[in-house]
Amino acid sequence: NAGVTQTPKFRVLKTGQSMTLLCAQDMNHEYMYWYRQDPGMGLRLIHYSVGEGTTAKGEVPDGYNVSRLKKQNFLLGLESAAPSQTSVYFCASIRDLMNTEAFFGQGTRLTVV
Amino acid sequence: DAKTTQPNSMESNEEEPVHLPCNHSTISGTDYIHWYRQLPSQGPEYVIHGLTSNVNNRMASLAIAEDRKSSTLILHRATLRDAAVYYCILRDTGYSTLTFGKGTMLLVSP
């Protein structure tokens, strides 16, 4: 039981390049989330999904797109990376809304130069 | 989401109890109080949650004020591994998102 796995763990991009971050969970959770965390800050929600085939915007969605074609995977895309997107990205999943705990991945450290 | 207020940082000595406070004066009747912590260079991890009654688990205890406008996370014997940022979060069962503030950075000295 791996929990929540993020790929890759580290990446350096040039401004304007694109990339996709993959989040995979093996717990059959309905809800999945992408957060970003900047130095000295708490986590800010980018996008989330309440089930397979659904996505919704969070607090800071601009510059990102997401897809949830399979229940176990939640992809975060950067179409044209900017230095302001340099951050640590965390994925999380929750089984349902009955106040169960959220499980987080180990993070992806992204640097855009 | 209702807001929470936590001190920016707290210090403790190893093997001493730690009481981490959280104020949430605008809490609604259906908001659960959740605590997460984030160890250095790791993703957040769940610690404990409760609604009205005090809660205990293997990691910590959660003491909730009678009017629910504040709560305290209690680590009974701090270890060096407990040095982390602790987040107090309110979450309504009707909402699917989890909103993080800046949390409290707990420093533990040997």
Tab-separated table of N, CA, C and O in Angstrom, chain A residues 10-83:
chain	number	residue	atom	x	y	z
A	10	PHE	N	11.779	15.997	-8.187
A	10	PHE	CA	12.491	17.241	-8.471
A	10	PHE	C	12.443	17.497	-9.973
A	10	PHE	O	12.456	16.563	-10.760
A	11	ARG	N	12.399	18.792	-10.341
A	11	ARG	CA	12.455	19.122	-11.755
A	11	ARG	C	12.894	20.575	-11.897
A	11	ARG	O	12.479	21.440	-11.117
A	12	VAL	N	13.732	20.820	-12.896
A	12	VAL	CA	14.111	22.178	-13.258
A	12	VAL	C	13.604	22.426	-14.669
A	12	VAL	O	13.885	21.645	-15.581
A	13	LEU	N	12.859	23.493	-14.855
A	13	LEU	CA	12.294	23.853	-16.150
A	13	LEU	C	12.826	25.203	-16.591
A	13	LEU	O	13.122	26.059	-15.738
A	14	LYS	N	12.874	25.411	-17.876
A	14	LYS	CA	13.158	26.740	-18.396
A	14	LYS	C	11.833	27.462	-18.602
A	14	LYS	O	10.800	26.826	-18.872
A	15	THR	N	11.851	28.762	-18.479
A	15	THR	CA	10.654	29.562	-18.701
A	15	THR	C	10.056	29.230	-20.063
A	15	THR	O	10.769	29.173	-21.074
A	16	GLY	N	8.737	28.973	-20.061
A	16	GLY	CA	8.044	28.663	-21.297
A	16	GLY	C	7.893	27.175	-21.582
A	16	GLY	O	7.074	26.781	-22.406
A	17	GLN	N	8.662	26.351	-20.893
A	17	GLN	CA	8.530	24.900	-21.088
A	17	GLN	C	7.263	24.401	-20.422
A	17	GLN	O	6.695	25.060	-19.538
A	18	SER	N	6.841	23.222	-20.831
A	18	SER	CA	5.656	22.619	-20.229
A	18	SER	C	6.046	21.339	-19.520
A	18	SER	O	7.081	20.736	-19.807
A	19	MET	N	5.216	20.935	-18.567
A	19	MET	CA	5.432	19.662	-17.903
A	19	MET	C	4.146	19.224	-17.210
A	19	MET	O	3.223	20.025	-17.005
A	20	THR	N	4.119	17.955	-16.870
A	20	THR	CA	2.983	17.378	-16.139
A	20	THR	C	3.487	16.689	-14.896
A	20	THR	O	4.438	15.905	-14.954
A	21	LEU	N	2.846	17.010	-13.773
A	21	LEU	CA	3.120	16.331	-12.514
A	21	LEU	C	2.044	15.267	-12.313
A	21	LEU	O	0.854	15.528	-12.500
A	22	LEU	N	2.482	14.082	-11.913
A	22	LEU	CA	1.561	12.981	-11.722
A	22	LEU	C	1.387	12.692	-10.239
A	22	LEU	O	2.345	12.637	-9.483
A	23	CYS	N	0.124	12.522	-9.842
A	23	CYS	CA	-0.194	12.079	-8.493
A	23	CYS	C	-0.991	10.783	-8.609
A	23	CYS	O	-1.990	10.737	-9.333
A	24	ALA	N	-0.557	9.757	-7.918
A	24	ALA	CA	-1.240	8.468	-7.940
A	24	ALA	C	-1.532	8.021	-6.518
A	24	ALA	O	-0.660	8.098	-5.648
A	25	GLN	N	-2.770	7.550	-6.309
A	25	GLN	CA	-3.126	7.010	-4.991
A	25	GLN	C	-3.765	5.638	-5.165
A	25	GLN	O	-4.536	5.418	-6.104
A	26	ASP	N	-3.446	4.730	-4.252
A	26	ASP	CA	-3.919	3.352	-4.350
A	26	ASP	C	-4.911	3.012	-3.245
A	26	ASP	O	-5.075	1.850	-2.875
A	27	MET	N	-5.597	4.037	-2.711
A	27	MET	CA	-6.512	3.849	-1.588
A	27	MET	C	-7.974	3.966	-2.003
A	27	MET	O	-8.867	3.988	-1.150
A	28	ASN	N	-8.228	4.080	-3.306
A	28	ASN	CA	-9.588	4.205	-3.825
A	28	ASN	C	-10.293	5.461	-3.289
A	28	ASN	O	-11.509	5.458	-3.062
A	29	HIS	N	-9.526	6.515	-3.088
A	29	HIS	CA	-10.094	7.756	-2.569
A	29	HIS	C	-10.826	8.517	-3.663
A	29	HIS	O	-10.393	8.564	-4.806
A	30	GLU	N	-11.944	9.168	-3.256
A	30	GLU	CA	-12.731	9.938	-4.212
A	30	GLU	C	-12.115	11.304	-4.506
A	30	GLU	O	-12.144	11.792	-5.611
A	31	TYR	N	-11.604	11.973	-3.457
A	31	TYR	CA	-11.202	13.361	-3.568
A	31	TYR	C	-9.683	13.485	-3.677
A	31	TYR	O	-8.950	12.880	-2.897
A	32	MET	N	-9.245	14.291	-4.630
A	32	MET	CA	-7.809	14.528	-4.792
A	32	MET	C	-7.541	16.012	-4.974
A	32	MET	O	-8.389	16.750	-5.484
A	33	TYR	N	-6.345	16.440	-4.562
A	33	TYR	CA	-6.023	17.862	-4.471
A	33	TYR	C	-4.591	18.116	-4.918
A	33	TYR	O	-3.707	17.294	-4.691
A	34	TRP	N	-4.390	19.302	-5.502
A	34	TRP	CA	-3.046	19.805	-5.739
A	34	TRP	C	-2.870	21.122	-4.985
A	34	TRP	O	-3.679	22.031	-5.119
A	35	TYR	N	-1.781	21.180	-4.203
A	35	TYR	CA	-1.418	22.378	-3.465
A	35	TYR	C	-0.030	22.820	-3.910
A	35	TYR	O	0.773	22.018	-4.356
A	36	ARG	N	0.249	24.106	-3.679
A	36	ARG	CA	1.611	24.595	-3.796
A	36	ARG	C	2.013	25.235	-2.472
A	36	ARG	O	1.172	25.760	-1.740
A	37	GLN	N	3.304	25.146	-2.162
A	37	GLN	CA	3.807	25.730	-0.924
A	37	GLN	C	5.065	26.525	-1.228
A	37	GLN	O	6.051	25.986	-1.701
A	38	ASP	N	4.998	27.808	-0.915
A	38	ASP	CA	6.133	28.688	-1.103
A	38	ASP	C	6.814	28.921	0.241
A	38	ASP	O	6.194	28.736	1.298
A	39	PRO	N	8.090	29.323	0.237
A	39	PRO	CA	8.849	29.455	1.491
A	39	PRO	C	8.120	30.269	2.554
A	39	PRO	O	7.648	31.362	2.288
A	40	GLY	N	8.037	29.698	3.766
A	40	GLY	CA	7.423	30.398	4.887
A	40	GLY	C	5.910	30.506	4.813
A	40	GLY	O	5.301	31.204	5.625
A	41	MET	N	5.312	29.808	3.852
A	41	MET	CA	3.866	29.924	3.675
A	41	MET	C	3.200	28.581	3.970
A	41	MET	O	3.834	27.536	3.916
A	42	GLY	N	1.929	28.652	4.207
A	42	GLY	CA	1.145	27.425	4.283
A	42	GLY	C	0.841	26.934	2.873
A	42	GLY	O	1.294	27.500	1.880
A	43	LEU	N	0.080	25.871	2.791
A	43	LEU	CA	-0.264	25.308	1.491
A	43	LEU	C	-1.448	26.066	0.887
A	43	LEU	O	-2.411	26.386	1.588
A	44	ARG	N	-1.377	26.304	-0.409
A	44	ARG	CA	-2.474	26.962	-1.121
A	44	ARG	C	-3.026	26.008	-2.174
A	44	ARG	O	-2.266	25.408	-2.942
A	45	LEU	N	-4.336	25.923	-2.228
A	45	LEU	CA	-4.995	24.968	-3.107
A	45	LEU	C	-5.023	25.475	-4.541
A	45	LEU	O	-5.479	26.586	-4.805
A	46	ILE	N	-4.566	24.632	-5.480
A	46	ILE	CA	-4.527	25.012	-6.894
A	46	ILE	C	-5.799	24.540	-7.592
A	46	ILE	O	-6.570	25.328	-8.132
A	47	HIS	N	-5.988	23.239	-7.632
A	47	HIS	CA	-7.174	22.599	-8.204
A	47	HIS	C	-7.499	21.373	-7.371
A	47	HIS	O	-6.633	20.844	-6.663
A	48	TYR	N	-8.736	20.899	-7.503
A	48	TYR	CA	-9.091	19.671	-6.830
A	48	TYR	C	-10.123	18.906	-7.653
A	48	TYR	O	-10.652	19.422	-8.647
A	49	SER	N	-10.370	17.680	-7.230
A	49	SER	CA	-11.309	16.814	-7.942
A	49	SER	C	-12.149	16.055	-6.922
A	49	SER	O	-11.617	15.505	-5.955
A	50	VAL	N	-13.452	16.028	-7.166
A	50	VAL	CA	-14.350	15.322	-6.243
A	50	VAL	C	-14.728	13.944	-6.760
A	50	VAL	O	-15.598	13.280	-6.197
A	51	GLY	N	-14.087	13.520	-7.841
A	51	GLY	CA	-14.330	12.181	-8.365
A	51	GLY	C	-13.787	12.073	-9.771
A	51	GLY	O	-13.434	13.074	-10.407
A	52	GLU	N	-13.729	10.836	-10.261
A	52	GLU	CA	-13.220	10.595	-11.615
A	52	GLU	C	-13.965	11.456	-12.628
A	52	GLU	O	-15.197	11.540	-12.602
A	53	GLY	N	-13.196	12.113	-13.502
A	53	GLY	CA	-13.796	12.927	-14.545
A	53	GLY	C	-14.187	14.328	-14.133
A	53	GLY	O	-14.693	15.104	-14.952
A	54	THR	N	-13.978	14.694	-12.861
A	54	THR	CA	-14.341	16.040	-12.389
A	54	THR	C	-13.105	16.807	-11.958
A	54	THR	O	-12.132	16.217	-11.484
A	55	THR	N	-13.151	18.127	-12.150
A	55	THR	CA	-12.105	18.993	-11.620
A	55	THR	C	-12.743	20.321	-11.211
A	55	THR	O	-13.822	20.677	-11.717
A	56	ALA	N	-12.075	21.031	-10.311
A	56	ALA	CA	-12.585	22.326	-9.863
A	56	ALA	C	-11.410	23.209	-9.487
A	56	ALA	O	-10.330	22.709	-9.137
A	57	LYS	N	-11.624	24.532	-9.582
A	57	LYS	CA	-10.555	25.481	-9.270
A	57	LYS	C	-10.459	25.713	-7.771
A	57	LYS	O	-11.469	25.774	-7.069
A	58	GLY	N	-9.225	25.873	-7.314
A	58	GLY	CA	-8.992	26.231	-5.935
A	58	GLY	C	-8.668	27.703	-5.797
A	58	GLY	O	-9.169	28.535	-6.552
A	59	GLU	N	-7.790	28.008	-4.870
A	59	GLU	CA	-7.454	29.398	-4.550
A	59	GLU	C	-6.546	30.046	-5.599
A	59	GLU	O	-6.676	31.225	-5.902
A	60	VAL	N	-5.603	29.276	-6.156
A	60	VAL	CA	-4.610	29.836	-7.076
A	60	VAL	C	-4.498	28.992	-8.348
A	60	VAL	O	-3.469	28.386	-8.633
A	61	PRO	N	-5.557	28.960	-9.195
A	61	PRO	CA	-5.555	28.057	-10.344
A	61	PRO	C	-4.854	28.573	-11.605
A	61	PRO	O	-4.563	27.787	-12.516
A	62	ASP	N	-4.589	29.869	-11.684
A	62	ASP	CA	-4.088	30.440	-12.930
A	62	ASP	C	-2.724	29.875	-13.299
A	62	ASP	O	-1.821	29.814	-12.485
A	63	GLY	N	-2.596	29.498	-14.587
A	63	GLY	CA	-1.341	28.958	-15.091
A	63	GLY	C	-1.241	27.455	-14.983
A	63	GLY	O	-0.238	26.870	-15.390
A	64	TYR	N	-2.274	26.821	-14.436
A	64	TYR	CA	-2.283	25.365	-14.249
A	64	TYR	C	-3.538	24.749	-14.858
A	64	TYR	O	-4.588	25.369	-14.895
A	65	ASN	N	-3.402	23.507	-15.332
A	65	ASN	CA	-4.562	22.739	-15.720
A	65	ASN	C	-4.451	21.358	-15.091
A	65	ASN	O	-3.357	20.908	-14.724
A	66	VAL	N	-5.591	20.692	-14.940
A	66	VAL	CA	-5.616	19.381	-14.286
A	66	VAL	C	-6.528	18.445	-15.050
A	66	VAL	O	-7.401	18.865	-15.804
A	67	SER	N	-6.295	17.153	-14.829
A	67	SER	CA	-7.200	16.152	-15.389
A	67	SER	C	-7.253	14.956	-14.461
A	67	SER	O	-6.267	14.614	-13.807
A	68	ARG	N	-8.441	14.328	-14.433
A	68	ARG	CA	-8.633	13.135	-13.588
A	68	ARG	C	-9.405	12.111	-14.431
A	68	ARG	O	-10.582	11.867	-14.222
A	69	LEU	N	-8.694	11.533	-15.372
A	69	LEU	CA	-9.315	10.553	-16.273
A	69	LEU	C	-9.523	9.214	-15.585
A	69	LEU	O	-10.451	8.475	-15.906
A	70	LYS	N	-8.652	8.886	-14.635
A	70	LYS	CA	-8.794	7.667	-13.841
A	70	LYS	C	-8.892	8.043	-12.374
A	70	LYS	O	-8.246	9.010	-11.939
A	71	LYS	N	-9.648	7.317	-11.623
A	71	LYS	CA	-9.882	7.635	-10.218
A	71	LYS	C	-8.584	7.724	-9.424
A	71	LYS	O	-8.451	8.553	-8.537
A	72	GLN	N	-7.636	6.880	-9.765
A	72	GLN	CA	-6.428	6.821	-8.962
A	72	GLN	C	-5.387	7.874	-9.325
A	72	GLN	O	-4.416	8.045	-8.587
A	73	ASN	N	-5.570	8.585	-10.447
A	73	ASN	CA	-4.545	9.530	-10.892
A	73	ASN	C	-5.096	10.945	-11.021
A	73	ASN	O	-6.213	11.152	-11.514
A	74	PHE	N	-4.281	11.919	-10.617
A	74	PHE	CA	-4.654	13.327	-10.746
A	74	PHE	C	-3.430	14.042	-11.299
A	74	PHE	O	-2.382	14.061	-10.665
A	75	LEU	N	-3.558	14.594	-12.515
A	75	LEU	CA	-2.432	15.201	-13.201
A	75	LEU	C	-2.512	16.718	-13.113
A	75	LEU	O	-3.585	17.302	-13.306
A	76	LEU	N	-1.368	17.334	-12.864
A	76	LEU	CA	-1.260	18.796	-12.839
A	76	LEU	C	-0.337	19.224	-13.973
A	76	LEU	O	0.810	18.777	-14.031
A	77	GLY	N	-0.842	20.069	-14.864
A	77	GLY	CA	-0.060	20.505	-16.006
A	77	GLY	C	0.292	21.978	-15.945
A	77	GLY	O	-0.500	22.806	-15.492
A	78	LEU	N	1.527	22.264	-16.381
A	78	LEU	CA	1.955	23.641	-16.581
A	78	LEU	C	2.222	23.781	-18.066
A	78	LEU	O	3.129	23.131	-18.610
A	79	GLU	N	1.415	24.567	-18.748
A	79	GLU	CA	1.556	24.672	-20.206
A	79	GLU	C	2.749	25.524	-20.605
A	79	GLU	O	3.445	25.227	-21.568
A	80	SER	N	2.988	26.608	-19.886
A	80	SER	CA	4.089	27.511	-20.188
A	80	SER	C	4.638	28.017	-18.851
A	80	SER	O	4.138	28.996	-18.301
A	81	ALA	N	5.635	27.325	-18.345
A	81	ALA	CA	6.118	27.591	-16.992
A	81	ALA	C	6.696	28.997	-16.847
A	81	ALA	O	7.352	29.523	-17.766
A	82	ALA	N	6.455	29.588	-15.681
A	82	ALA	CA	6.973	30.921	-15.345
A	82	ALA	C	7.756	30.830	-14.036
A	82	ALA	O	7.461	29.960	-13.199
A	83	PRO	N	8.726	31.712	-13.824
A	83	PRO	CA	9.494	31.676	-12.568
A	83	PRO	C	8.616	31.755	-11.326
A	83	PRO	O	8.968	31.196	-10.282
